[in-house]
Tab-separated table of C-alpha atoms in Angstrom:
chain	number	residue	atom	x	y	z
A	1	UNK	CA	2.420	-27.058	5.363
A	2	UNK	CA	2.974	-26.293	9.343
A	3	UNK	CA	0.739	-23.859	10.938
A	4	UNK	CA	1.955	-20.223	11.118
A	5	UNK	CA	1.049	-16.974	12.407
A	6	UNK	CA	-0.984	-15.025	9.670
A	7	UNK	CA	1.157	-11.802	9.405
A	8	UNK	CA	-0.110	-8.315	7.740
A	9	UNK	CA	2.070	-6.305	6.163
A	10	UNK	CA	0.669	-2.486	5.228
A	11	UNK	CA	2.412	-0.398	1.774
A	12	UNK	CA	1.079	3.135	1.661
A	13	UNK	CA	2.162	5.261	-1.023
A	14	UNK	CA	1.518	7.568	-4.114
A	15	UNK	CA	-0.715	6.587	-6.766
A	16	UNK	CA	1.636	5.355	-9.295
A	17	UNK	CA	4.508	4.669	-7.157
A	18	UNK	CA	4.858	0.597	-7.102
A	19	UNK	CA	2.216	-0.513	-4.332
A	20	UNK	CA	0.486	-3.205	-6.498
A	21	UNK	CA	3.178	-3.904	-8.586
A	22	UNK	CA	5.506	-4.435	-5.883
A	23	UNK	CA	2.947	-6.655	-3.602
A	24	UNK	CA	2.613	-8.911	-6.695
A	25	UNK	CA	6.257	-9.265	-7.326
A	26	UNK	CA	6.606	-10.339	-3.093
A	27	UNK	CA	3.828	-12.558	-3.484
A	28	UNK	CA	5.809	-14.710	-6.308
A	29	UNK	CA	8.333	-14.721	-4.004
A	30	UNK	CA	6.836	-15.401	-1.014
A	31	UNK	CA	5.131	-17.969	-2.618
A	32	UNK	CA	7.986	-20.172	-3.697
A	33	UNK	CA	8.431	-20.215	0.088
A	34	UNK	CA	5.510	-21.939	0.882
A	35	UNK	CA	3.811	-19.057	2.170
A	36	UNK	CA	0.015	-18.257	1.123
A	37	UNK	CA	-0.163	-15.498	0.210
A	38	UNK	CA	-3.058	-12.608	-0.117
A	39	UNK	CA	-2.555	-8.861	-2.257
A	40	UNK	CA	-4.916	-6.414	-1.191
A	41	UNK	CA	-5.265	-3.823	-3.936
A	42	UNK	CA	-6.540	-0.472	-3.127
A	43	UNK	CA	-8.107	-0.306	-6.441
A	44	UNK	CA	-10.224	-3.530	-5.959
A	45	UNK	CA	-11.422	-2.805	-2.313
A	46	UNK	CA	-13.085	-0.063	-3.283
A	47	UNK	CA	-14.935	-2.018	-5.923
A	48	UNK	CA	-16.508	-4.376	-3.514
A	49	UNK	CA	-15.960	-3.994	0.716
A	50	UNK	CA	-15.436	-0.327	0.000
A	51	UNK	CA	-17.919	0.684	-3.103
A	52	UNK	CA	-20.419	3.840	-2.275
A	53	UNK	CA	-16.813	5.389	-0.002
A	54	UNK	CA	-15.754	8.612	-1.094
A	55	UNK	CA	-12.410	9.945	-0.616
A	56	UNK	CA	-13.255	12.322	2.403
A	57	UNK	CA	-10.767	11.990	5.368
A	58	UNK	CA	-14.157	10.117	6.892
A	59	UNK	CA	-14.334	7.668	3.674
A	60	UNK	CA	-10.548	6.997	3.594
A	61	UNK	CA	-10.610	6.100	7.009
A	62	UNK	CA	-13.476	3.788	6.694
A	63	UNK	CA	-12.101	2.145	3.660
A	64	UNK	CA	-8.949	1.315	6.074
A	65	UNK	CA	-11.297	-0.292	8.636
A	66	UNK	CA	-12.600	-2.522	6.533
A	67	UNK	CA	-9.462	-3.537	4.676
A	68	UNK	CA	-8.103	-4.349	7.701
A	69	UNK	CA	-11.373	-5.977	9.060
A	70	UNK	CA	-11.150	-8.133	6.054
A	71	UNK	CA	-7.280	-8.887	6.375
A	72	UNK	CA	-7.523	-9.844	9.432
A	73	UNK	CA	-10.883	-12.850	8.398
A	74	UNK	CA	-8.103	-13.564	5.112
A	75	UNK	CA	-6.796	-18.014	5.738
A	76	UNK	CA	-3.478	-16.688	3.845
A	77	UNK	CA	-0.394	-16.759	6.307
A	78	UNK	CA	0.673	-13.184	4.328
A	79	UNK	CA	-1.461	-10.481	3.727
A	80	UNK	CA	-0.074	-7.802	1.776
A	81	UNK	CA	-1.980	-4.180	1.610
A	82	UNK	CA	-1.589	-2.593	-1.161
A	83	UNK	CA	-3.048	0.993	-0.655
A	84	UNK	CA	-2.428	4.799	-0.937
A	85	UNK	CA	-4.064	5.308	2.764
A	86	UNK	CA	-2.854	8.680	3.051
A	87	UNK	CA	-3.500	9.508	6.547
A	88	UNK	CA	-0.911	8.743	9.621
A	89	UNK	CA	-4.466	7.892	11.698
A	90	UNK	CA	-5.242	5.211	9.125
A	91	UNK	CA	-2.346	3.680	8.931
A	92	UNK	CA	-1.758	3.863	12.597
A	93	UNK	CA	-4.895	1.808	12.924
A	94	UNK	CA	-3.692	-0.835	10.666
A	95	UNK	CA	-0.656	-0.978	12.603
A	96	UNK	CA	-2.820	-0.919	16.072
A	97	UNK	CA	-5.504	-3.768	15.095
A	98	UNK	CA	-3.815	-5.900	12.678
A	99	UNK	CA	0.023	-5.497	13.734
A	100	UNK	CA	0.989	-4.536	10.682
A	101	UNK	CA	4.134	-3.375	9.636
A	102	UNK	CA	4.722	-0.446	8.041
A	103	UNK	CA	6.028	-0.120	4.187
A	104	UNK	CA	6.575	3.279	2.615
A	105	UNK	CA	6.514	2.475	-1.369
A	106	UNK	CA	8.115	5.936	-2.136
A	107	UNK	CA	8.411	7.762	-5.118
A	108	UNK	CA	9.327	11.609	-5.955
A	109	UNK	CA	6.203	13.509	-7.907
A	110	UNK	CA	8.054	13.974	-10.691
A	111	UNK	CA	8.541	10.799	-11.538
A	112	UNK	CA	4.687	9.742	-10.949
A	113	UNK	CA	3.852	12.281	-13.447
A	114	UNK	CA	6.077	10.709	-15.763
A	115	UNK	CA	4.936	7.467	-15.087
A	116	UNK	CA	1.042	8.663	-14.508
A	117	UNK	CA	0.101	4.502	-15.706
A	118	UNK	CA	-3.575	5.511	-15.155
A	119	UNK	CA	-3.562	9.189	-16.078
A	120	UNK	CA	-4.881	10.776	-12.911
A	121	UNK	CA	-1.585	13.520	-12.381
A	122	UNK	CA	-2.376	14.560	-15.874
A	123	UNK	CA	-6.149	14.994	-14.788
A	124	UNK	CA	-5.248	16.293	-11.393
A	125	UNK	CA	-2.649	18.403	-12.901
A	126	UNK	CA	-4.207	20.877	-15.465
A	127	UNK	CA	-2.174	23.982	-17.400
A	128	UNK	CA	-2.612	27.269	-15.231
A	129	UNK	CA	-6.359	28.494	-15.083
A	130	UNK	CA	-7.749	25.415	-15.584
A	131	UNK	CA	-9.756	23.872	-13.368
A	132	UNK	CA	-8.549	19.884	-12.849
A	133	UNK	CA	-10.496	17.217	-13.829
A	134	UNK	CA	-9.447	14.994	-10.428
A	135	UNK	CA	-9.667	17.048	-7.427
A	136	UNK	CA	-9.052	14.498	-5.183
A	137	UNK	CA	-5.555	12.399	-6.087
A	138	UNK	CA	-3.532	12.304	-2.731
A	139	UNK	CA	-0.215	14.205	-2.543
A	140	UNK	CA	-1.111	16.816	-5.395
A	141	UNK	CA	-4.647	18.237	-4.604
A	142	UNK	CA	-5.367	15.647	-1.679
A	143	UNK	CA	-3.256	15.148	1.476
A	144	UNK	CA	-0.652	12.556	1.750
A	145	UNK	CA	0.925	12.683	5.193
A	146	UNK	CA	4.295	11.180	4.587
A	147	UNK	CA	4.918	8.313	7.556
A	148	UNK	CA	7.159	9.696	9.927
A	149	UNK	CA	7.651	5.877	11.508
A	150	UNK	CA	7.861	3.312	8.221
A	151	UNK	CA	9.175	0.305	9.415
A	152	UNK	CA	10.789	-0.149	5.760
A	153	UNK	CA	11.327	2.303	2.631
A	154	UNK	CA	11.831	1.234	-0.759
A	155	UNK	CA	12.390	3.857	-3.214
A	156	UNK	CA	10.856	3.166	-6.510
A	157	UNK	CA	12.338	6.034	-8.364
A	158	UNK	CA	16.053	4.694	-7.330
A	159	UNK	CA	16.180	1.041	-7.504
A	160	UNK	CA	14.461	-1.592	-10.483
A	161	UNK	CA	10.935	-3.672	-9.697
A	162	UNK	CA	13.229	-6.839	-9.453
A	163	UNK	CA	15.722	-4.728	-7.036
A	164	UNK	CA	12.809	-3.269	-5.029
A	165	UNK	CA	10.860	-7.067	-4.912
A	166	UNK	CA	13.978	-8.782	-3.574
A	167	UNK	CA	14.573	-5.978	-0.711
A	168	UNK	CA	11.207	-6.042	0.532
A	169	UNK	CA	11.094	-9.763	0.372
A	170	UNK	CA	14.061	-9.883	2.373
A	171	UNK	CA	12.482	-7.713	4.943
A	172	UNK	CA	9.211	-9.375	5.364
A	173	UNK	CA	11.477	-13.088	5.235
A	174	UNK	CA	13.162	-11.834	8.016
A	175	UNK	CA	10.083	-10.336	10.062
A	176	UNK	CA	8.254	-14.123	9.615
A	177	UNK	CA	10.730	-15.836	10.264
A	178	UNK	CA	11.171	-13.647	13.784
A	179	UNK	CA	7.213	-14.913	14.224
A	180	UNK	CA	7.822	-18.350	13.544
């Protein structure tokens, strides 16, 4: 395969909403293109470059330096983050030192709740009076600064996995082939 220009691409977004999912789904495609390709899961970050992090503005911060530290060392040509990142600071610094693109994965609450594939809106989300179990899930009892300056949106709660996968596919195509 010819030499190419490693390219990062950033999805922030609710839990729940299609960030993983969706990176996977790219990947398969991206892959059929000859690209290598890299998915960087929120979930598994913080299980190795990011275990002992909180989820204090501080800690979400520093778990974005170090995913991008790391995407930056990956040998894939694509890199594809796959994490909530909640703050417009931490995803301006992905943008900043890694040149990545912006992807909003959005979804409306109320279909997260319905969703909820790991359970944390029904933990965050307690009947009246009740204290909630999960004090800290972004956009219900946590920020979630909604970007103001995505480069792309796909909306999870309108369009299919296959519908979303082939629209953000044909965005990123288009962005490496503009590198190329």
């Amino acid at each position: 395969m010819d030499k190419r220009k490693k390219n990062i691409f950033q999805f922030t977004g609710l839990s729940g909403s299609g960030k993983t999912t969706l990176a996977f789904e790219v990947a398969k495609l991206l892959q059929e293109r000859d690209y290598t390709v890299q998915v960087l899961d929120g979930d598994e970050m913080r299980k190795s470059i990011s275990a002992g992090l909180g989820f204090s503005r501080e800690d979400r911060l520093e778990n974005m330096k170090r995913i991008a530290c790391y995407a930056r060392e990956s040998l894939a040509d694509v890199v594809l983050v796959a994490v909530i990142n909640p703050y417009a600071e931490g995803r301006r610094y992905m943008r900043n030192n890694c040149e990545a693109p912006l992807v909003w994965i959005r979804c409306g609450v109320d279909i997260l709740k319905q969703r909820d594939t790991k359970g944390l809106y029904k933990e965050a989300l307690l009947p009246d009076g009740h204290p909630a179990k999960l004090g800290n899930l972004s956009g219900i009892n946590d920020p979630f600064e909604e970007p103001q300056d995505a480069d792309f949106v796909v909306d999870t709660d309108k369009d299919s996995i296959a519908r979303s996968a082939f629209n953000l596919c044909a965005y990123i195509s288009g962005k490496l082939c503009a590198a190329e």
